[in-house]
mmCIF file of C-alpha atoms and ligand atoms in Angstrom:
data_model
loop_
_atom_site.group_PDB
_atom_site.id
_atom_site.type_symbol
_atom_site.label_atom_id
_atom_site.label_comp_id
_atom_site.label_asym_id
_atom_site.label_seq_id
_atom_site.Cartn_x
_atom_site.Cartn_y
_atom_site.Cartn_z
ATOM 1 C CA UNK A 1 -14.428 21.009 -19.007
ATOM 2 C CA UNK A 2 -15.865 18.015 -21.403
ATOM 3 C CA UNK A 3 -13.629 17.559 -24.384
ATOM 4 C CA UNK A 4 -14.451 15.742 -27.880
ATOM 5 C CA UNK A 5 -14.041 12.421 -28.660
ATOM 6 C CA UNK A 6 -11.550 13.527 -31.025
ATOM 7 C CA UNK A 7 -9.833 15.785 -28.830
ATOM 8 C CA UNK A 8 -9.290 12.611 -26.418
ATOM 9 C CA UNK A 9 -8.378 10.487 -29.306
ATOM 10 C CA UNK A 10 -5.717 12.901 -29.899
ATOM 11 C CA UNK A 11 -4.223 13.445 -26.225
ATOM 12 C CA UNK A 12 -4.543 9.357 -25.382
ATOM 13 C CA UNK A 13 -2.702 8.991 -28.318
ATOM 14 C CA UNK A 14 0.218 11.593 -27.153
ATOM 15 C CA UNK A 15 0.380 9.835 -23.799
ATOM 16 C CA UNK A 16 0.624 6.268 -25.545
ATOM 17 C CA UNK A 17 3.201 7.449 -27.777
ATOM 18 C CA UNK A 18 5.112 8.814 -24.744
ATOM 19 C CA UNK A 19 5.129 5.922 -22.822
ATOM 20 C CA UNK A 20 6.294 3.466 -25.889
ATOM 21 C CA UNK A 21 9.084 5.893 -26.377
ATOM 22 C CA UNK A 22 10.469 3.657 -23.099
ATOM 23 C CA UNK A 23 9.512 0.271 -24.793
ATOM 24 C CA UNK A 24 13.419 -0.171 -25.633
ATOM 25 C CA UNK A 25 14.790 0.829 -21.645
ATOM 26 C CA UNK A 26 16.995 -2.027 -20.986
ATOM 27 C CA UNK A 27 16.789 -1.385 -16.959
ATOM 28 C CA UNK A 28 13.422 -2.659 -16.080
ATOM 29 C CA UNK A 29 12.613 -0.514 -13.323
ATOM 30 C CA UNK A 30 13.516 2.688 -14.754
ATOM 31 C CA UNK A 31 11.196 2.014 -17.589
ATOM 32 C CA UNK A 32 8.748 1.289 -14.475
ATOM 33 C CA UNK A 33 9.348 4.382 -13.031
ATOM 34 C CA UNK A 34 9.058 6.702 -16.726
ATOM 35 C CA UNK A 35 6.210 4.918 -17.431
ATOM 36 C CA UNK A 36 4.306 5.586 -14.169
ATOM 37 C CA UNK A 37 5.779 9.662 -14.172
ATOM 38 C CA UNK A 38 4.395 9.929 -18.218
ATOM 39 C CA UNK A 39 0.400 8.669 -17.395
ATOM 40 C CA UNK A 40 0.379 10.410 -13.919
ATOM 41 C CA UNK A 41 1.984 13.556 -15.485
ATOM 42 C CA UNK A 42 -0.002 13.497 -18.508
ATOM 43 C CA UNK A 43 -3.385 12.483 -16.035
ATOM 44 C CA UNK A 44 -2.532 16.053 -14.214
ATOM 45 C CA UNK A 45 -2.114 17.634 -17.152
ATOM 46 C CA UNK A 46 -5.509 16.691 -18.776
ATOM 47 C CA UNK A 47 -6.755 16.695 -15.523
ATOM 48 C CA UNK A 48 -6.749 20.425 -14.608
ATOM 49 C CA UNK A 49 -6.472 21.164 -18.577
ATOM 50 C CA UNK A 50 -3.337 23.308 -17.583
ATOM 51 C CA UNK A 51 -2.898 26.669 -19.641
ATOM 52 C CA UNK A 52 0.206 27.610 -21.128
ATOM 53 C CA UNK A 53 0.727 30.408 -19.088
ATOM 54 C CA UNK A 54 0.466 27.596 -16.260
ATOM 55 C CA UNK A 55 3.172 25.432 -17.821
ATOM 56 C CA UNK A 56 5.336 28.399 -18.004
ATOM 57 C CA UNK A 57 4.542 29.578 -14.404
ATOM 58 C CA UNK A 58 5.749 25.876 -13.359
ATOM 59 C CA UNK A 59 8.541 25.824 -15.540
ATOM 60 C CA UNK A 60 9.466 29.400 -14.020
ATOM 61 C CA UNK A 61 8.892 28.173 -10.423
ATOM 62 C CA UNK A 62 11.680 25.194 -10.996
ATOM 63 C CA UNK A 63 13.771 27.172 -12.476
ATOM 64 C CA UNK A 64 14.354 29.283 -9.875
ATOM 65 C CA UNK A 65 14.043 26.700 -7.162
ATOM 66 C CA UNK A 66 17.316 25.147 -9.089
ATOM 67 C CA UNK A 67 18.664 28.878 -8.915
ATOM 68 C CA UNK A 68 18.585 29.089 -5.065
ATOM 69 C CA UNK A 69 19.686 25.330 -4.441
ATOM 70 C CA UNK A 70 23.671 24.846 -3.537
ATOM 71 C CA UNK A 71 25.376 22.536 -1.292
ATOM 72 C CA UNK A 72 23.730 24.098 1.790
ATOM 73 C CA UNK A 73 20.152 24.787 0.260
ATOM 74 C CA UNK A 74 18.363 22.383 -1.522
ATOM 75 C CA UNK A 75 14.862 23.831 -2.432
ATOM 76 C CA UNK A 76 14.121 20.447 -4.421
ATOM 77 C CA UNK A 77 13.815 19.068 -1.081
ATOM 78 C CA UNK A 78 11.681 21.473 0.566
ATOM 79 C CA UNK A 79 9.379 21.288 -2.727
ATOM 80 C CA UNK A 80 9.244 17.575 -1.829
ATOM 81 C CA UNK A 81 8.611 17.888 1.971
ATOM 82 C CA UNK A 82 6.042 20.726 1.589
ATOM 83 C CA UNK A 83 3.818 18.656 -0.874
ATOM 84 C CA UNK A 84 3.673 15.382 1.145
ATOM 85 C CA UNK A 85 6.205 13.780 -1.265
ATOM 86 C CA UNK A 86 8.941 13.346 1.250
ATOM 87 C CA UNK A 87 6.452 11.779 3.643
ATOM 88 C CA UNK A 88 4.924 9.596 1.389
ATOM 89 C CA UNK A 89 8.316 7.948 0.370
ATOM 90 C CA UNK A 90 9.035 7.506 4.489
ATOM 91 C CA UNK A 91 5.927 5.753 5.222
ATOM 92 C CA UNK A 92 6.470 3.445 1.694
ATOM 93 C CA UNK A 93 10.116 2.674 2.822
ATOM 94 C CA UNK A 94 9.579 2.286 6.893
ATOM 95 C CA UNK A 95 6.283 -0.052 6.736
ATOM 96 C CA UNK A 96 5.116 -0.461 10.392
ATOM 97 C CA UNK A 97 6.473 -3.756 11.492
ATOM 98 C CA UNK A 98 5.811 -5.026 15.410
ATOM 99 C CA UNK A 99 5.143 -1.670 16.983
ATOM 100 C CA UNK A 100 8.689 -0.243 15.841
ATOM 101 C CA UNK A 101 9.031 3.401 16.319
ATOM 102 C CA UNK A 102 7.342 4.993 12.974
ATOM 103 C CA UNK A 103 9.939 6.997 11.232
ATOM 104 C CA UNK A 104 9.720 10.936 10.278
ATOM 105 C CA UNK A 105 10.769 13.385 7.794
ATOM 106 C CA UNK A 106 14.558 13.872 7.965
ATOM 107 C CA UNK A 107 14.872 17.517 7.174
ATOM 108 C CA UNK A 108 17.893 19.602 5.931
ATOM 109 C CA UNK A 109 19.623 20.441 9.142
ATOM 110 C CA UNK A 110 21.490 17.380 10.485
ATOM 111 C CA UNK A 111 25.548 17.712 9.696
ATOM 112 C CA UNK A 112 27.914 14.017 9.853
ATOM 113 C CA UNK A 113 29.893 15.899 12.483
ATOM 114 C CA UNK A 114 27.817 16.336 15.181
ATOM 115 C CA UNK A 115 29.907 16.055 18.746
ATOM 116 C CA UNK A 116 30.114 13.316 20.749
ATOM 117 C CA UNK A 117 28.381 13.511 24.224
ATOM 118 C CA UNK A 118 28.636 11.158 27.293
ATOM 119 C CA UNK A 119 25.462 9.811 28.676
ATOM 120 C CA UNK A 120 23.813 12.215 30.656
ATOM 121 C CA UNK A 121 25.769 15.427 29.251
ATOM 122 C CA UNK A 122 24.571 18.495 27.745
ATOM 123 C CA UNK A 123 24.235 18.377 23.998
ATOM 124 C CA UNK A 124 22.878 22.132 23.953
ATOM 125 C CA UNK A 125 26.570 23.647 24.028
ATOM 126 C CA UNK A 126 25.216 26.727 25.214
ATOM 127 C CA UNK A 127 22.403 27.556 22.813
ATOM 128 C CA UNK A 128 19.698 29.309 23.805
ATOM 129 C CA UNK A 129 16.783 27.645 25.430
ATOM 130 C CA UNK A 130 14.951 25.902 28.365
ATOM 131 C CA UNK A 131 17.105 23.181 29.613
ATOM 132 C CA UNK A 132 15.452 19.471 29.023
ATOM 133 C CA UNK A 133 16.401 16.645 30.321
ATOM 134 C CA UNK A 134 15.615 13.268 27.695
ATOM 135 C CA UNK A 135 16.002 9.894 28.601
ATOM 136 C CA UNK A 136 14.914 6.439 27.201
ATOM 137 C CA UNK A 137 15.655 2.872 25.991
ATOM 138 C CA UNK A 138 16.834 1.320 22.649
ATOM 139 C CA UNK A 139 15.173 -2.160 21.852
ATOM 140 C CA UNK A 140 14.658 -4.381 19.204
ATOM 141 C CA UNK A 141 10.699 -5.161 18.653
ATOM 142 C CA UNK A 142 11.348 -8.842 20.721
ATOM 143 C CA UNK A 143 11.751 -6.124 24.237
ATOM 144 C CA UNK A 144 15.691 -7.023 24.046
ATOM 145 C CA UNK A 145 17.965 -4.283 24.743
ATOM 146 C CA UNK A 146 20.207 -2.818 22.108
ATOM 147 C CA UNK A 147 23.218 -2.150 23.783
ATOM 148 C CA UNK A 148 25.958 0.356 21.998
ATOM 149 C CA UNK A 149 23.290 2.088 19.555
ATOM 150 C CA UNK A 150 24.128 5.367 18.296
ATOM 151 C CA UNK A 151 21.689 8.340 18.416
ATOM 152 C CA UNK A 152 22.801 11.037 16.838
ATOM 153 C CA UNK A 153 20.245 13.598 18.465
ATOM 154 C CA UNK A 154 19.716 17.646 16.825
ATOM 155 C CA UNK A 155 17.356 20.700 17.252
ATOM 156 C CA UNK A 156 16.666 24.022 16.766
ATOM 157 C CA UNK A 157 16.773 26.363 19.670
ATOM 158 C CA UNK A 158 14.624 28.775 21.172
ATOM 159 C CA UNK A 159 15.066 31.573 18.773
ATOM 160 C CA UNK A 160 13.806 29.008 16.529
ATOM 161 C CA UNK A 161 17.178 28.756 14.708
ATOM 162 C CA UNK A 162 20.107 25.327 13.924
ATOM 163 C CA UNK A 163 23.835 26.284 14.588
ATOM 164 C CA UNK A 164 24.170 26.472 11.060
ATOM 165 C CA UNK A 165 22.074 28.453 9.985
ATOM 166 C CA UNK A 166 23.552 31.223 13.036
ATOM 167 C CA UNK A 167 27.010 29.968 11.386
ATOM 168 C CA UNK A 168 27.813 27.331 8.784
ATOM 169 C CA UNK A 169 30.621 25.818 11.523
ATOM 170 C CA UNK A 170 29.198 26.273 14.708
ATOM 171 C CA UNK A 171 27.860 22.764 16.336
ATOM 172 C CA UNK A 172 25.698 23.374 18.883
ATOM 173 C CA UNK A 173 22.076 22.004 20.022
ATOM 174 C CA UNK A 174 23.269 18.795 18.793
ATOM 175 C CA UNK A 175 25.554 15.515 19.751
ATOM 176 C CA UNK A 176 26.105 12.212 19.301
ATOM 177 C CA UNK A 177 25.541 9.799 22.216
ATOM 178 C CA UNK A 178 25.856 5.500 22.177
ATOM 179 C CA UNK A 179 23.426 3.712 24.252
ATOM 180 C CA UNK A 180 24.977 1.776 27.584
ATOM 181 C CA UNK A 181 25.089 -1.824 28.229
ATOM 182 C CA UNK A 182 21.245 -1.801 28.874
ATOM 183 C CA UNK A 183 20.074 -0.097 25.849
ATOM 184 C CA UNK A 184 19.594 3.397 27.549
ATOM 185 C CA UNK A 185 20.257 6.760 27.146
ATOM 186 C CA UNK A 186 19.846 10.468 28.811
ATOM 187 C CA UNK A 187 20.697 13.808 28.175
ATOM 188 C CA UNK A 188 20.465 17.470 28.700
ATOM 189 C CA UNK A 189 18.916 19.844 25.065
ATOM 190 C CA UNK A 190 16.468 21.758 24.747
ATOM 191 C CA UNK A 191 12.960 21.970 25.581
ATOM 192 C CA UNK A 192 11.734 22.011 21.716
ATOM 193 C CA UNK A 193 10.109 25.187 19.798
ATOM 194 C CA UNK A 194 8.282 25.484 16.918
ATOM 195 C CA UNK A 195 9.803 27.339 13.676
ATOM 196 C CA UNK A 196 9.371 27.757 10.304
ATOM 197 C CA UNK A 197 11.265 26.366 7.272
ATOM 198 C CA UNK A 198 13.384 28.367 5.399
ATOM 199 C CA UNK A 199 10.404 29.998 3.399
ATOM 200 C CA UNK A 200 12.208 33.083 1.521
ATOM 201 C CA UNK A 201 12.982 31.097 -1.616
ATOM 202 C CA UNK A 202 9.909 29.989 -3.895
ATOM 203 C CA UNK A 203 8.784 27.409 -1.781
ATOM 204 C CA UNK A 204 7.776 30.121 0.799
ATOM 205 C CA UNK A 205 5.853 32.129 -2.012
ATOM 206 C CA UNK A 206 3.813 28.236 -2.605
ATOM 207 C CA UNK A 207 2.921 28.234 1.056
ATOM 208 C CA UNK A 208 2.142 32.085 0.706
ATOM 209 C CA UNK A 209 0.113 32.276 -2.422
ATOM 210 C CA UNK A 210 -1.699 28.830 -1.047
ATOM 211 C CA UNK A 211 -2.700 30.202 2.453
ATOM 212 C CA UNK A 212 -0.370 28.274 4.303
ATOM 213 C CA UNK A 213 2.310 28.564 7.159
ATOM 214 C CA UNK A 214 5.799 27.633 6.938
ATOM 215 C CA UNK A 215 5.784 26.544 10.588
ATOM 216 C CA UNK A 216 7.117 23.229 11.715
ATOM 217 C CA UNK A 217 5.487 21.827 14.516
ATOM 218 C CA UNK A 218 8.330 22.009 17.555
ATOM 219 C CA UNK A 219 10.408 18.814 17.897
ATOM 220 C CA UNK A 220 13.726 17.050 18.482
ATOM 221 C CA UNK A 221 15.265 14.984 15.486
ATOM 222 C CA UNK A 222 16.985 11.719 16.350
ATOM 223 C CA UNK A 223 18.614 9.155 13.818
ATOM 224 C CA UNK A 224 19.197 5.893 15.861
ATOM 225 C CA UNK A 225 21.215 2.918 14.315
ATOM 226 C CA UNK A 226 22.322 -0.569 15.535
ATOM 227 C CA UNK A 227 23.559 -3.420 13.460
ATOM 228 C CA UNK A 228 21.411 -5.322 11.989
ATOM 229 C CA UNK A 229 18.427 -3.339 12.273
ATOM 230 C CA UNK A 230 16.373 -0.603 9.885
ATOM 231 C CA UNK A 231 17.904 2.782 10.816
ATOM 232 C CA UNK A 232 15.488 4.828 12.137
ATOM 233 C CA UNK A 233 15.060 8.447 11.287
ATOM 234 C CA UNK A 234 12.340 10.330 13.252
ATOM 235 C CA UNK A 235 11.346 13.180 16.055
ATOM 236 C CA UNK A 236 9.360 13.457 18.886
ATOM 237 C CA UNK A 237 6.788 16.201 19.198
ATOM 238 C CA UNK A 238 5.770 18.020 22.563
ATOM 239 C CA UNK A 239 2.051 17.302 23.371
ATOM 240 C CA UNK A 240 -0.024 20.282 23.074
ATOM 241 C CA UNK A 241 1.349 22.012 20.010
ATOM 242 C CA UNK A 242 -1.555 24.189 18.224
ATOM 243 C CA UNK A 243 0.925 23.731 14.865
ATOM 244 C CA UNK A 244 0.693 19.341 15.270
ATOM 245 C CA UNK A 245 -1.877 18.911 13.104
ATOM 246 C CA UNK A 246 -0.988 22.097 10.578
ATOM 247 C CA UNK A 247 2.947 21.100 10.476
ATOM 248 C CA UNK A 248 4.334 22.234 6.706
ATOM 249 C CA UNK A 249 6.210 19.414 6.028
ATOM 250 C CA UNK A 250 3.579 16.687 7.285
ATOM 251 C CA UNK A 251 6.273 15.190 9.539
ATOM 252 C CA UNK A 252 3.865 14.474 12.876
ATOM 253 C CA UNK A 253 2.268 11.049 14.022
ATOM 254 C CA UNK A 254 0.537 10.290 16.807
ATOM 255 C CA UNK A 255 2.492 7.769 17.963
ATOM 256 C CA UNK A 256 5.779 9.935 18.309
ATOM 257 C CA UNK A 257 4.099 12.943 20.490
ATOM 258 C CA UNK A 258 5.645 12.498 24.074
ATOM 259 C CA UNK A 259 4.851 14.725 27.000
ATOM 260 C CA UNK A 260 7.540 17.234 27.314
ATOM 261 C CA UNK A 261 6.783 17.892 31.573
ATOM 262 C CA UNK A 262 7.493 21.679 32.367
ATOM 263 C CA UNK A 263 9.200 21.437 36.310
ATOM 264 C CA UNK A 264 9.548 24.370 38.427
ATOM 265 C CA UNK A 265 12.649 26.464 38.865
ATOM 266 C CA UNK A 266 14.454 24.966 42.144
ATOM 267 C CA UNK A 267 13.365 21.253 41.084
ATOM 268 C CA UNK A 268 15.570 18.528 42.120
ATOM 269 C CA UNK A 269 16.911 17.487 38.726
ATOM 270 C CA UNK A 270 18.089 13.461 37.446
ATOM 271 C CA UNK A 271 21.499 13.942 37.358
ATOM 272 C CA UNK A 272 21.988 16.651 40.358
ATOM 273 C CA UNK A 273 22.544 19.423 38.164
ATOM 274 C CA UNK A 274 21.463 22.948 38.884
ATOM 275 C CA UNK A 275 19.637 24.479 36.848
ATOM 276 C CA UNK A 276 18.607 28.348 37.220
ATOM 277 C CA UNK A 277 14.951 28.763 36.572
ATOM 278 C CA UNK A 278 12.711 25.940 35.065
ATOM 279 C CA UNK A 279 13.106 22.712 33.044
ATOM 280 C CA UNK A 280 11.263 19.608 31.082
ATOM 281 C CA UNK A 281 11.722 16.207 31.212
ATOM 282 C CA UNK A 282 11.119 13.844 28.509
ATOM 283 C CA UNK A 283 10.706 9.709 27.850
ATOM 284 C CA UNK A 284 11.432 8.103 24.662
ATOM 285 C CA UNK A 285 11.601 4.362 24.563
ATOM 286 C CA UNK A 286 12.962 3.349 20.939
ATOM 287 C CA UNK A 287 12.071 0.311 19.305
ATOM 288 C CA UNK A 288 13.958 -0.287 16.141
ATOM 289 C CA UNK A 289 12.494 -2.334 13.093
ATOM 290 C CA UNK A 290 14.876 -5.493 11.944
ATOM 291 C CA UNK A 291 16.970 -4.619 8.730
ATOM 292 C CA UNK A 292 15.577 -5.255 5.758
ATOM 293 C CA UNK A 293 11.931 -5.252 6.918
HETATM 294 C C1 BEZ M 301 13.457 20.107 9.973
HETATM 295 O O1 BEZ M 301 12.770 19.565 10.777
HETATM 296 O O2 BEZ M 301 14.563 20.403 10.346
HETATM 297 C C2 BEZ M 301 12.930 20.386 8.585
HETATM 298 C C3 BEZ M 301 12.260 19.400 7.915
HETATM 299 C C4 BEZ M 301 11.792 19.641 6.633
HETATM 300 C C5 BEZ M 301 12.008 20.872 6.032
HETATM 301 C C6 BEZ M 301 12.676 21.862 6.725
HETATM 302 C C7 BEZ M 301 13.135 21.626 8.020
HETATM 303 FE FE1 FE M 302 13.883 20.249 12.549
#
């Protein structure tokens, strides 16, 4: 729609006044950051030439986003994840640096208490699923071993469901595990499903109304830290997925699908263990980023 030079005489001049209204911030970077929302918000705005009845639509939608947000849902963060934005602010925060493992979305499900697990033990706890057995190294991006790093490792199982959301206390599917003298790590979880975000709230009615699926692609969430270099925050994704390149939060990268090998029922496995019916085995060899990069 072509407007009048008048008419854009009159909304330049709204968006100019806006952004002086900041001229007086003392903190320098928060006038940075309310000067940057006001043009790109006012940009959209003039942009799409939003009706009224689209303002109040939006204005409805947050509203009742904030309505269904408490200390265990946070649709503000879903909002975020679902449009790219949570993404976005990963991949400006983690910049590659020396073939360090790229980072992912973190998502809403990790908890600080996780259980701790000995090398090689089961960090399933009995939830349901097909056992998988994950094993790997911690480096820095020089090749030299990070002995003593933590991974705190956490999935949902085959139902497609986190302990907490079957029950607010249960820990299960989850652990915490500290790399040996060498840098390495193994353990029993689960081989990873796809499922969808919590999409009953109006986030879910976005995806709905836009023509798109709630469903994450499947993977297994790991947070890895070691002093003095960048925590890293990521997954890894089962090749093969039909939902990798359609995941609803944006979350997969090339570089962190791993090949999540099916064995047979009766297969020797690592560690001795049996296991009744069949099993995967995965390989993830972490290389963390210096801190501060
Ligand atoms: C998750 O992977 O757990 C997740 C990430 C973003 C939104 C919802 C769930
Ligand atoms: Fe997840």
């Amino acid at each position: 729609m072509s407007t009048t030079p008048e008419q854009e005489a009159v909304e330049a001049a709204l968006v100019e006044r806006v952004v002086g209204s900041f001229d007086a911030c003392a903190d320098r970077r928060l006038q940075q950051l309310m000067v940057g929302l006001t043009r790109h918000l006012h940009a959209f705005i003039r942009e799409v030439r939003l009706t009224e009845e689209e303002w109040g639509a939006a204005i409805d939608f947050l509203t009742r986003a904030g309505h269904i947000t408490d200390d265990v849902r946070q649709e503000f963060i879903l909002l975020s994840d679902t449009l790219g934005a949570s993404m976005q602010t990963i991949n400006v925060n983690n910049a590659a640096y020396e073939g360090a493992t790229e980072a992912t979305v973190f998502g809403p499900f990790f908890v600080e208490d996780a259980p701790d697990v000995e090398l090689g033990g089961d960090v399933s706890f009995g939830a349901p699923g097909e056992p998988c057995w994950v094993e790997g190294s911690v480096t820095d991006t020089d090749g030299t071993a990070l002995p003593g790093a933590v991974l705190e490792v956490w999935e949902a199982d085959e139902d497609g469901l986190y302990d907490v959301q079957r029950d607010a206390g249960s820990r299960a599917a989850r652990g915490r595990l500290v790399a040996d003298d060498q840098g390495r790590f193994r353990f029993w979880g689960l081989t990873p499903t796809p499922y969808p975000i919590p999409d009953d709230g109006p986030v879910g009615q976005m995806l709905t109304a836009t023509g798109r699926s709630p469903m994450r692609a499947a993977h297994l969430h790991f947070m890895v830290s070691h002093p003095g270099t960048r925590t890293l925050v990521t997954h890894i994704f089962p090749g093969g997925d039909p939902i990798g390149d359609k995941d609803s939060v944006f979350g997969v990268k090339e570089s962190l699908v791993r090949s999540f090998e099916q064995q047979p029922a009766g297969a020797p496995t690592p560690d001795g263990r049996v296991v009744d019916g069949t099993w995967s085995r995965a390989r993830f060899d972490i290389v963390l980023a210096p801190a501060g990069v």
